[in-house]
Amino acid sequence: MKSILNISKGILSMALISVAFTSCSEDAMDRVNADNDHTTSVPAKFILADVITSTAFSNIGGDLNTYYSIYVEHSVGVDNQLANAETRNGEPSSASTFNNVWGNLYSTLKNARIAINLSSNEVTANYTTKGIAEVLAAINAGLIADSFGDTPFSQAASGELTNGLPPYMSPDIDKQEAIYAAIMEYLDAAIIDLPKGDKSDKIGSYDFLYKGNANKWLKLAYGLKARYTMRLLARSSTKEADLQKVIDYVDKSFASISEQAAFSMYNETNLNPLFDLQWSRDGLAASKSYADKLIERNDPRMRRVFAVGQGYMGRDTVSIQIKGADDRRFRVSPNGTGEPVKYKYNTPIFVYSQTCPTMLMSFHELLFLKAEAKARLKHADAELALREAIKAAVANAEVGIAAAFSSTTVAKYGGVIATSAPLTATDVDAYFDASVKPLFAANAVKEVMIQKYIAFFGAFGESTECYNDVRRLKAMNEDYIKLDNPFKFPLRAPYGSEDVSANPKVEAAYGNGQYVYSEPVWWAGGSR
């Protein structure tokens, strides 16, 4: 996938920073080891503009999310590499699969660390900017650890350079457990630093999320504490205490959708990454197993989230929203056994969401974390927590659906035709009472997790978090999310090929790549 994102090009060029938006550069890891593209002699705010954008567009919204959406059956791969991922034909275990995002993750983490160092200067004393950099370092460290398990970290992506080079050219592999400790340290430091303010040269408009609002970043930091505390639940020896911590962290985080960490800088030329991918490749189709979960619940989202695409059966010149399973155009792809053919099946309507924001963390994710914690602790208000989470999820989905209808690029070819009205809070209440409530009564945690799974479908970059949930549940022997693909489920992502070939320690850990099917990451019960 080639990014055409150039949001901060003009801003960062003033600081002589080359904007690193491409997610498919073949020499990405070379630039990590010998970075000739980024100066470190400018204020941290310029670097963080790049870090925020690359975190959202390339790292959260890019290759990881695309492939994981296939693994968790939010979508089906029907062309080229994505079809190979669907049938587990090389892609899940190949070191080349995630090489591009591997390089971008480490480059982004390094730049976040550089920003931390620059903001730590006693003269500069820009503590809010430092706290923002610490939050971003935590997010990228989480993406690295969750995807690759044991991986280079403490000696990799160093913010301390000597003559432009990092101190370690073949960094050691750290344990995932140690990386998670560092993630929590970043967030704890951010929680302390953010309220202190900046002495000078405030980040302001260079902060593409919150415009330098320290309180909103503080809420994001607490939300991430909730996410990562829940992630470690299978490893916890004090589960009830940790579940209570999750609730406490959530209560200190977002109070509404307006506060969620949504990267919304997309427009006619700066494209949402899912739209960018599908518009250029048409490699994703609608998933039967996902549709089945909606049909089973008589979920009203069934009439909102699928579309018949341009080129369908060689006839349509417009895209049309599917009315439901009884629509004559309804045709979703079986998982793992469908035909690898473009335009044969429906698509998620979200592939047309040209300006849909990418979520560093959504309000509904936060509410689902709270609902899960309360359900596990058997709190009396767990049902209410789930109701509110679903309302937030549906409202968020409608944002993505509206973005599909308003896509200026798609409009040139006839646009997307709506066949149903947007869902409201009243619709959600009726759905909850009729369908969700009985299932919640039968198995509260299971229904929370299935509803969260349904909510993470879209153009928001949340399939990665869904993949993490599926693996966490497997580690706890709670296979609540039924997946239909008959092929082996990938338990992790393989290391990137450039380090497999350049770092003997990574090469030895990679082997032939088949470990991705047999060895869970540490927090999911594995040893690496």
Coordinates of C-alpha atoms in Angstrom, one line a residue:
M1 CA 0.0 0.0 0.0
K2 CA 1.4 3.4 -1.0
S3 CA 0.3 6.3 1.2
I4 CA -0.6 9.6 -0.4
L5 CA -0.9 11.2 3.0
N6 CA 0.9 14.6 3.2
I7 CA -0.9 16.3 6.1
S8 CA 2.2 17.8 7.8
K9 CA 4.4 18.2 4.8
G10 CA 4.3 21.9 4.8
I11 CA 4.6 22.2 8.5
L12 CA 7.5 19.9 8.9
S13 CA 9.4 21.1 5.9
M14 CA 9.9 24.4 7.7
A15 CA 11.8 22.4 10.3
L16 CA 13.8 20.4 7.6
I17 CA 12.0 17.2 8.6
S18 CA 11.1 14.7 5.9
V19 CA 7.6 13.4 6.6
A20 CA 7.7 9.7 6.9
F21 CA 4.3 8.6 5.7
T22 CA 5.1 5.8 3.3
S23 CA 4.2 2.4 4.8
C24 CA 5.8 0.4 2.0
S25 CA 9.4 1.7 1.7
E26 CA 11.7 -1.2 1.2
D27 CA 14.6 0.5 3.0
A28 CA 12.6 1.5 6.1
M29 CA 14.8 -0.4 8.5
D30 CA 18.0 1.0 7.0
R31 CA 16.7 4.4 8.0
V32 CA 16.2 3.2 11.5
N33 CA 19.9 2.2 11.8
A34 CA 21.3 5.2 9.9
D35 CA 18.7 8.0 9.8
N36 CA 19.6 10.7 7.2
D37 CA 16.0 11.9 6.9
H38 CA 15.2 13.4 10.3
T39 CA 17.0 16.2 12.1
T40 CA 17.1 16.0 15.9
S41 CA 18.0 19.7 16.3
V42 CA 14.5 21.1 16.2
P43 CA 11.8 21.5 18.8
A44 CA 10.1 18.3 19.8
K45 CA 6.7 19.6 18.5
F46 CA 7.8 19.3 14.9
I47 CA 8.9 15.7 15.4
L48 CA 5.7 14.9 17.2
A49 CA 3.6 16.1 14.3
D50 CA 5.2 13.3 12.3
V51 CA 4.9 10.8 15.1
I52 CA 1.2 11.4 15.6
T53 CA 0.6 11.0 11.9
S54 CA 2.7 7.9 11.3
T55 CA 1.2 6.3 14.5
A56 CA -2.3 6.8 13.2
F57 CA -2.0 6.3 9.5
S58 CA 0.8 3.7 9.1
N59 CA 1.0 1.9 12.4
I60 CA -2.6 1.7 13.6
G61 CA -4.4 2.1 10.3
G62 CA -2.0 0.3 8.0
D63 CA -0.7 -3.3 7.3
L64 CA -1.2 -4.7 10.8
N65 CA -4.9 -3.7 10.9
T66 CA -5.5 -4.9 7.3
Y67 CA -4.1 -8.4 7.9
Y68 CA -5.6 -8.7 11.4
S69 CA -9.0 -7.8 10.0
I70 CA -8.7 -11.0 7.9
Y71 CA -7.5 -13.1 10.8
V72 CA -10.4 -12.1 13.0
E73 CA -12.8 -12.3 10.1
H74 CA -13.9 -8.7 10.0
S75 CA -13.2 -9.0 6.3
V76 CA -12.1 -11.6 3.8
G77 CA -9.0 -11.3 1.6
V78 CA -9.9 -12.0 -2.1
D79 CA -6.9 -10.8 -4.0
N80 CA -3.1 -11.2 -4.1
Q81 CA -1.4 -11.0 -0.7
L82 CA -4.7 -10.6 1.1
A83 CA -6.1 -13.8 -0.5
N84 CA -2.9 -15.5 0.6
A85 CA -3.5 -14.3 4.1
E86 CA -7.0 -15.6 3.9
T87 CA -5.9 -19.1 3.0
R88 CA -2.7 -18.9 5.1
N89 CA -0.6 -19.3 2.0
G90 CA 2.7 -17.9 3.1
E91 CA 1.7 -14.4 4.1
P92 CA 1.1 -14.9 7.8
S93 CA 4.5 -16.5 8.3
S94 CA 6.6 -14.7 5.8
A95 CA 9.1 -12.1 7.1
S96 CA 8.2 -9.8 4.2
T97 CA 4.5 -9.6 5.2
F98 CA 4.9 -6.9 7.9
N99 CA 8.4 -5.7 7.0
N100 CA 7.1 -2.2 6.0
V101 CA 5.2 -1.6 9.2
W102 CA 8.0 -3.2 11.2
G103 CA 10.4 -0.5 10.0
N104 CA 7.8 2.3 10.5
L105 CA 7.0 1.2 14.0
Y106 CA 10.6 1.3 15.1
S107 CA 11.2 4.6 13.3
T108 CA 8.2 6.1 15.0
L109 CA 9.2 4.8 18.4
K110 CA 12.7 6.3 17.9
N111 CA 11.3 9.7 17.0
A112 CA 9.0 9.6 20.0
R113 CA 12.0 8.9 22.2
I114 CA 14.0 11.7 20.6
A115 CA 11.0 14.0 21.4
I116 CA 11.1 12.8 25.0
N117 CA 14.8 13.6 25.2
L118 CA 14.4 17.0 23.7
S119 CA 11.6 17.9 26.0
S120 CA 13.4 16.7 29.1
N121 CA 16.1 19.4 28.8
E122 CA 16.0 21.4 32.0
V123 CA 16.2 24.7 30.0
T124 CA 13.4 23.7 27.7
A125 CA 11.2 22.1 30.4
N126 CA 8.4 21.3 28.1
Y127 CA 6.7 18.7 30.3
T128 CA 3.3 18.6 28.5
T129 CA 5.1 18.0 25.2
K130 CA 7.2 15.3 26.9
G131 CA 4.1 13.7 28.3
I132 CA 2.6 13.6 24.8
A133 CA 5.7 11.9 23.5
E134 CA 5.6 9.4 26.3
V135 CA 2.0 8.5 25.5
L136 CA 2.9 8.0 21.8
A137 CA 6.0 5.9 22.8
A138 CA 3.7 3.7 24.9
I139 CA 1.2 3.2 22.0
N140 CA 3.9 2.3 19.5
A141 CA 5.7 0.0 22.0
G142 CA 2.4 -1.7 22.6
L143 CA 1.9 -2.3 18.8
I144 CA 5.4 -3.7 18.6
A145 CA 5.1 -6.0 21.7
D146 CA 1.5 -7.2 20.9
S147 CA 2.5 -8.0 17.3
F148 CA 6.0 -9.5 17.7
G149 CA 6.2 -10.7 21.3
D150 CA 9.8 -10.9 22.3
T151 CA 11.5 -8.4 20.1
P152 CA 14.3 -5.7 20.0
F153 CA 13.3 -2.8 22.2
S154 CA 15.6 -1.4 24.9
Q155 CA 18.6 -1.4 22.5
A156 CA 16.5 -0.6 19.4
A157 CA 15.0 2.6 18.1
S158 CA 17.3 4.6 20.4
G159 CA 16.7 8.3 20.8
E160 CA 20.4 8.7 21.8
L161 CA 22.5 8.9 18.7
T162 CA 26.3 9.1 18.3
N163 CA 27.4 10.7 15.1
G164 CA 24.0 10.0 13.7
L165 CA 24.1 6.3 14.6
P166 CA 22.4 4.3 17.3
P167 CA 24.6 2.7 19.9
Y168 CA 23.5 -0.9 19.0
M169 CA 23.5 -2.0 15.3
S170 CA 22.3 -5.6 16.2
P171 CA 20.1 -4.9 19.2
D172 CA 19.2 -7.7 21.7
I173 CA 15.7 -9.2 21.8
D174 CA 13.8 -8.1 24.9
K175 CA 11.1 -10.2 26.6
Q176 CA 7.5 -9.1 26.0
E177 CA 7.0 -8.9 29.7
A178 CA 9.8 -6.4 30.0
I179 CA 8.4 -4.3 27.1
Y180 CA 5.1 -4.2 28.9
A181 CA 6.8 -2.9 32.0
A182 CA 8.3 -0.1 29.9
I183 CA 4.9 0.7 28.4
M184 CA 3.4 1.2 31.9
E185 CA 6.5 3.3 32.8
Y186 CA 5.9 5.6 29.8
L187 CA 2.3 6.1 30.8
D188 CA 3.0 6.6 34.5
A189 CA 5.6 9.2 33.5
A190 CA 3.1 10.9 31.1
I191 CA 0.5 11.1 33.9
I192 CA 3.1 13.0 36.0
D193 CA 4.4 15.2 33.2
L194 CA 1.3 16.3 31.3
P195 CA -0.2 18.5 34.0
K196 CA 3.1 20.4 34.5
G197 CA 2.8 22.4 31.3
D198 CA 5.4 23.7 28.8
K199 CA 7.8 26.4 29.7
S200 CA 8.1 27.6 26.1
D201 CA 7.5 26.7 22.5
K202 CA 4.2 24.9 23.2
I203 CA 3.1 22.2 20.8
G204 CA -0.2 23.9 19.9
S205 CA -1.4 23.2 16.3
Y206 CA 1.4 20.7 15.7
D207 CA -0.6 18.3 18.0
F208 CA -3.0 16.8 15.4
L209 CA -5.1 15.2 18.1
Y210 CA -5.8 17.6 20.9
K211 CA -4.0 20.9 20.0
G212 CA -1.8 20.6 23.0
N213 CA -4.7 20.1 25.5
A214 CA -2.9 18.4 28.3
N215 CA -6.0 17.2 30.1
K216 CA -7.2 15.3 27.0
W217 CA -3.9 13.6 26.6
L218 CA -4.0 12.8 30.3
K219 CA -7.4 11.1 29.8
L220 CA -5.9 9.1 26.9
A221 CA -3.0 8.0 29.1
Y222 CA -5.5 6.6 31.7
G223 CA -7.5 5.0 28.9
L224 CA -4.3 3.2 27.7
K225 CA -3.6 2.1 31.3
A226 CA -7.0 0.4 31.3
R227 CA -6.3 -1.2 27.9
Y228 CA -2.9 -2.6 28.8
T229 CA -4.0 -3.7 32.3
M230 CA -6.8 -5.7 30.7
R231 CA -4.4 -7.1 28.1
L232 CA -2.4 -8.7 30.9
L233 CA -5.4 -10.3 32.6
A234 CA -4.5 -13.9 31.6
R235 CA -1.1 -13.4 33.3
S236 CA -2.4 -11.6 36.4
S237 CA -2.2 -13.2 39.8
T238 CA -4.5 -10.6 41.2
K239 CA -7.3 -10.6 38.6
E240 CA -10.0 -8.9 40.8
A241 CA -7.7 -6.1 41.8
D242 CA -6.6 -5.5 38.2
L243 CA -10.2 -5.5 37.0
Q244 CA -11.0 -2.8 39.6
K245 CA -8.0 -0.9 38.3
V246 CA -9.4 -1.0 34.8
I247 CA -12.6 0.5 36.1
D248 CA -10.7 3.2 38.0
Y249 CA -8.6 4.1 34.9
V250 CA -11.7 4.2 32.7
D251 CA -13.4 6.6 35.2
K252 CA -10.4 9.0 34.8
S253 CA -10.5 8.8 31.0
F254 CA -12.9 10.0 28.2
A255 CA -16.3 11.2 29.3
S256 CA -17.7 11.3 25.8
I257 CA -17.1 10.6 22.1
S258 CA -15.9 14.1 21.7
E259 CA -12.8 13.3 23.8
Q260 CA -11.7 10.1 22.1
A261 CA -8.3 10.0 20.4
A262 CA -9.4 10.3 16.8
F263 CA -7.0 11.2 14.1
S264 CA -9.3 13.0 11.7
M265 CA -6.9 14.8 9.3
Y266 CA -8.2 13.0 6.2
N267 CA -9.7 14.8 3.2
E268 CA -9.8 14.6 -0.6
T269 CA -6.1 14.0 -0.9
N270 CA -5.1 12.7 2.5
L271 CA -7.0 9.4 2.5
N272 CA -8.2 7.1 5.3
P273 CA -5.8 4.1 5.0
L274 CA -8.5 1.5 4.5
F275 CA -10.0 3.5 1.7
D276 CA -6.6 4.1 0.2
L277 CA -5.9 0.3 0.2
Q278 CA -9.3 -0.8 -1.2
W279 CA -9.6 2.0 -3.8
S280 CA -6.2 0.9 -5.2
R281 CA -6.5 -2.9 -4.8
D282 CA -10.0 -4.0 -4.2
G283 CA -8.7 -6.9 -2.2
L284 CA -11.2 -7.1 0.7
A285 CA -14.7 -8.6 0.7
A286 CA -17.5 -8.8 3.3
S287 CA -17.1 -11.7 5.8
K288 CA -19.8 -14.3 6.2
S289 CA -18.9 -15.1 9.8
Y290 CA -19.2 -11.4 10.8
A291 CA -22.5 -11.2 9.0
D292 CA -23.7 -14.3 10.7
K293 CA -23.1 -12.8 14.2
L294 CA -25.3 -9.8 13.2
I295 CA -28.0 -12.0 11.7
E296 CA -28.0 -14.2 14.8
R297 CA -28.8 -11.2 17.0
N298 CA -31.1 -9.5 14.5
D299 CA -28.6 -6.6 14.8
P300 CA -29.9 -3.5 13.1
R301 CA -26.3 -2.8 11.9
M302 CA -26.9 -5.6 9.4
R303 CA -28.7 -3.1 7.2
R304 CA -26.0 -0.5 7.5
V305 CA -22.5 -2.0 7.2
F306 CA -22.3 -3.8 3.9
A307 CA -22.4 -2.6 0.3
V308 CA -22.5 -4.0 -3.2
G309 CA -19.5 -2.4 -4.9
Q310 CA -18.7 -0.9 -8.2
G311 CA -18.1 -3.6 -10.8
Y312 CA -20.4 -6.1 -9.1
M313 CA -21.2 -8.8 -11.7
G314 CA -19.9 -6.3 -14.3
R315 CA -23.1 -4.2 -14.1
D316 CA -23.2 -1.6 -11.3
T317 CA -21.7 1.8 -11.9
V318 CA -22.6 2.9 -8.3
S319 CA -22.2 1.4 -4.9
I320 CA -25.4 0.5 -3.0
Q321 CA -25.9 -0.1 0.7
I322 CA -27.2 -3.6 1.4
K323 CA -30.6 -3.6 3.1
G324 CA -30.0 -6.8 5.0
A325 CA -29.7 -10.5 4.6
D326 CA -32.8 -10.6 2.5
D327 CA -31.5 -8.1 0.0
R328 CA -31.3 -9.7 -3.5
R329 CA -27.7 -8.3 -3.7
F330 CA -26.6 -9.8 -0.4
R331 CA -23.6 -12.0 -1.1
V332 CA -20.8 -12.3 1.5
S333 CA -17.7 -14.4 1.2
P334 CA -17.2 -17.6 3.2
N335 CA -14.2 -17.4 5.4
G336 CA -11.2 -19.3 4.0
T337 CA -13.2 -21.1 1.3
G338 CA -14.5 -18.3 -0.9
E339 CA -13.3 -17.6 -4.4
P340 CA -10.3 -15.2 -4.6
V341 CA -12.1 -13.0 -7.1
K342 CA -12.6 -9.3 -7.0
Y343 CA -16.2 -7.8 -7.2
K344 CA -17.9 -11.2 -6.7
Y345 CA -18.9 -10.5 -3.1
N346 CA -20.2 -7.5 -1.1
T347 CA -17.7 -5.3 0.7
P348 CA -17.8 -3.6 4.1
I349 CA -19.3 -0.2 3.5
F350 CA -16.4 1.3 5.4
V351 CA -14.0 0.7 2.4
Y352 CA -15.6 3.8 0.9
S353 CA -15.0 5.9 4.1
Q354 CA -12.6 8.3 2.6
T355 CA -12.4 10.7 5.5
C356 CA -13.2 8.3 8.4
P357 CA -10.9 9.0 11.4
T358 CA -8.3 6.5 12.7
M359 CA -8.6 5.8 16.4
L360 CA -5.7 5.8 18.7
M361 CA -8.3 4.9 21.3
S362 CA -12.1 5.2 21.0
F363 CA -14.7 6.1 23.5
H364 CA -16.5 2.8 22.9
E365 CA -13.3 0.8 23.5
L366 CA -13.1 2.4 26.9
L367 CA -16.7 1.6 27.7
F368 CA -16.3 -2.0 26.6
L369 CA -13.3 -2.4 28.9
K370 CA -15.4 -1.1 31.8
A371 CA -18.3 -3.4 30.8
E372 CA -16.0 -6.4 30.7
A373 CA -14.4 -5.6 34.1
K374 CA -17.8 -5.1 35.7
A375 CA -19.2 -8.3 34.1
R376 CA -16.2 -10.3 35.3
L377 CA -16.6 -8.8 38.8
K378 CA -20.4 -9.5 38.6
H379 CA -21.3 -5.8 39.3
A380 CA -25.0 -5.1 39.3
D381 CA -24.5 -2.3 36.7
A382 CA -22.6 -4.3 34.2
E383 CA -25.6 -4.5 31.9
L384 CA -26.0 -0.8 31.9
A385 CA -22.3 -0.4 31.1
L386 CA -22.7 -2.7 28.1
R387 CA -25.8 -0.8 26.9
E388 CA -23.8 2.5 26.9
A389 CA -20.8 0.9 25.2
I390 CA -23.1 -0.4 22.3
K391 CA -24.7 3.1 22.0
A392 CA -21.2 4.7 21.6
A393 CA -20.2 2.0 19.2
V394 CA -23.2 2.4 16.9
A395 CA -22.8 6.2 17.0
N396 CA -19.2 5.8 16.0
A397 CA -20.1 3.3 13.2
E398 CA -22.5 5.9 11.8
V399 CA -19.6 8.4 11.5
G400 CA -17.8 5.9 9.3
I401 CA -20.9 5.1 7.3
A402 CA -21.6 8.8 6.7
A403 CA -18.0 9.2 5.5
A404 CA -18.7 6.6 2.8
F405 CA -21.8 8.5 1.6
S406 CA -19.8 11.7 1.5
S407 CA -16.7 10.4 -0.3
T408 CA -15.9 12.8 -3.1
T409 CA -13.7 10.3 -4.9
V410 CA -16.5 7.7 -4.9
A411 CA -19.0 10.4 -6.0
K412 CA -17.2 10.7 -9.3
Y413 CA -18.3 7.2 -10.1
G414 CA -21.9 7.5 -8.9
G415 CA -21.3 7.5 -5.1
V416 CA -22.7 5.2 -2.5
I417 CA -26.5 5.0 -2.4
A418 CA -28.1 4.7 1.0
T419 CA -31.0 2.3 1.5
S420 CA -31.7 2.8 5.2
A421 CA -31.8 5.5 7.9
P422 CA -29.0 6.1 10.4
L423 CA -29.3 4.2 13.7
T424 CA -30.3 6.1 16.8
A425 CA -30.0 5.6 20.5
T426 CA -33.6 4.6 20.5
D427 CA -32.9 1.9 17.9
V428 CA -30.0 0.7 20.1
D429 CA -32.3 0.5 23.2
A430 CA -34.8 -1.6 21.3
Y431 CA -32.1 -3.9 20.0
F432 CA -30.5 -4.3 23.4
D433 CA -33.8 -5.1 25.1
A434 CA -34.9 -7.6 22.5
S435 CA -31.6 -9.3 21.6
V436 CA -28.6 -8.4 23.8
K437 CA -30.2 -8.6 27.2
P438 CA -31.2 -12.3 27.1
L439 CA -27.7 -13.2 25.8
F440 CA -26.1 -11.1 28.5
A441 CA -28.1 -12.8 31.1
A442 CA -27.0 -16.2 29.8
N443 CA -23.3 -15.3 29.7
A444 CA -22.4 -11.7 30.5
V445 CA -18.7 -11.8 29.6
K446 CA -19.3 -13.6 26.4
E447 CA -21.8 -11.1 25.2
V448 CA -19.7 -8.2 26.1
M449 CA -16.8 -9.6 24.1
I450 CA -18.9 -10.4 21.1
Q451 CA -20.4 -6.9 21.1
K452 CA -16.9 -5.5 21.4
Y453 CA -15.9 -7.7 18.4
I454 CA -18.8 -6.3 16.4
A455 CA -18.0 -2.7 17.4
F456 CA -14.4 -2.9 16.2
F457 CA -15.4 -3.5 12.6
G458 CA -14.9 -0.4 10.4
A459 CA -12.4 2.0 8.9
F460 CA -11.1 3.2 12.3
G461 CA -8.1 0.8 12.6
E462 CA -9.6 -1.2 15.5
S463 CA -9.2 -4.7 14.1
T464 CA -5.8 -4.8 15.7
E465 CA -7.4 -4.4 19.2
C466 CA -9.9 -7.1 18.2
Y467 CA -7.1 -9.4 17.3
N468 CA -5.5 -8.8 20.7
D469 CA -8.8 -9.6 22.4
V470 CA -9.3 -12.8 20.5
R471 CA -5.8 -14.0 21.5
R472 CA -6.3 -12.9 25.1
L473 CA -9.6 -14.8 25.3
K474 CA -7.9 -17.9 23.9
A475 CA -5.3 -17.7 26.6
M476 CA -8.1 -17.7 29.2
N477 CA -9.8 -20.7 27.6
E478 CA -12.7 -18.4 26.6
D479 CA -13.3 -19.0 22.9
Y480 CA -16.2 -16.7 22.8
I481 CA -15.5 -15.3 19.3
K482 CA -16.4 -18.0 16.8
L483 CA -14.2 -17.9 13.8
D484 CA -15.0 -20.0 10.7
N485 CA -11.8 -20.0 8.7
P486 CA -10.7 -23.7 8.6
F487 CA -7.0 -22.8 8.2
K488 CA -4.6 -22.3 11.1
F489 CA -5.1 -19.1 13.2
P490 CA -2.0 -16.9 13.3
L491 CA -1.0 -16.3 16.9
R492 CA 1.4 -13.4 16.2
A493 CA 3.1 -11.5 13.4
P494 CA 6.5 -12.6 12.1
Y495 CA 9.6 -10.3 12.4
G496 CA 10.4 -8.0 9.5
S497 CA 12.6 -9.3 6.8
E498 CA 15.2 -6.6 6.9
D499 CA 16.1 -7.5 10.5
V500 CA 15.7 -11.2 9.9
S501 CA 18.5 -10.8 7.3
A502 CA 20.5 -8.1 9.1
N503 CA 20.3 -9.0 12.8
P504 CA 21.5 -12.6 13.7
K505 CA 19.5 -12.5 16.9
V506 CA 16.3 -11.8 15.0
E507 CA 17.2 -14.3 12.3
A508 CA 17.6 -17.1 14.9
A509 CA 14.3 -16.2 16.6
Y510 CA 12.5 -16.2 13.3
G511 CA 13.7 -19.6 12.0
N512 CA 11.4 -20.6 9.2
G513 CA 8.5 -18.4 10.5
Q514 CA 6.2 -21.3 11.4
Y515 CA 6.3 -20.3 15.0
V516 CA 3.5 -17.8 14.3
Y517 CA 1.1 -20.7 14.3
S518 CA 2.4 -22.5 17.4
E519 CA 3.7 -20.0 19.9
P520 CA 1.4 -17.4 21.5
V521 CA 2.9 -14.2 22.7
W522 CA 3.8 -14.1 26.4
W523 CA 0.6 -12.3 27.6
A524 CA -1.5 -14.9 25.7
G525 CA 0.2 -17.8 27.5
G526 CA 3.3 -18.3 25.5
S527 CA 7.0 -18.0 26.5
R528 CA 8.1 -15.5 23.9

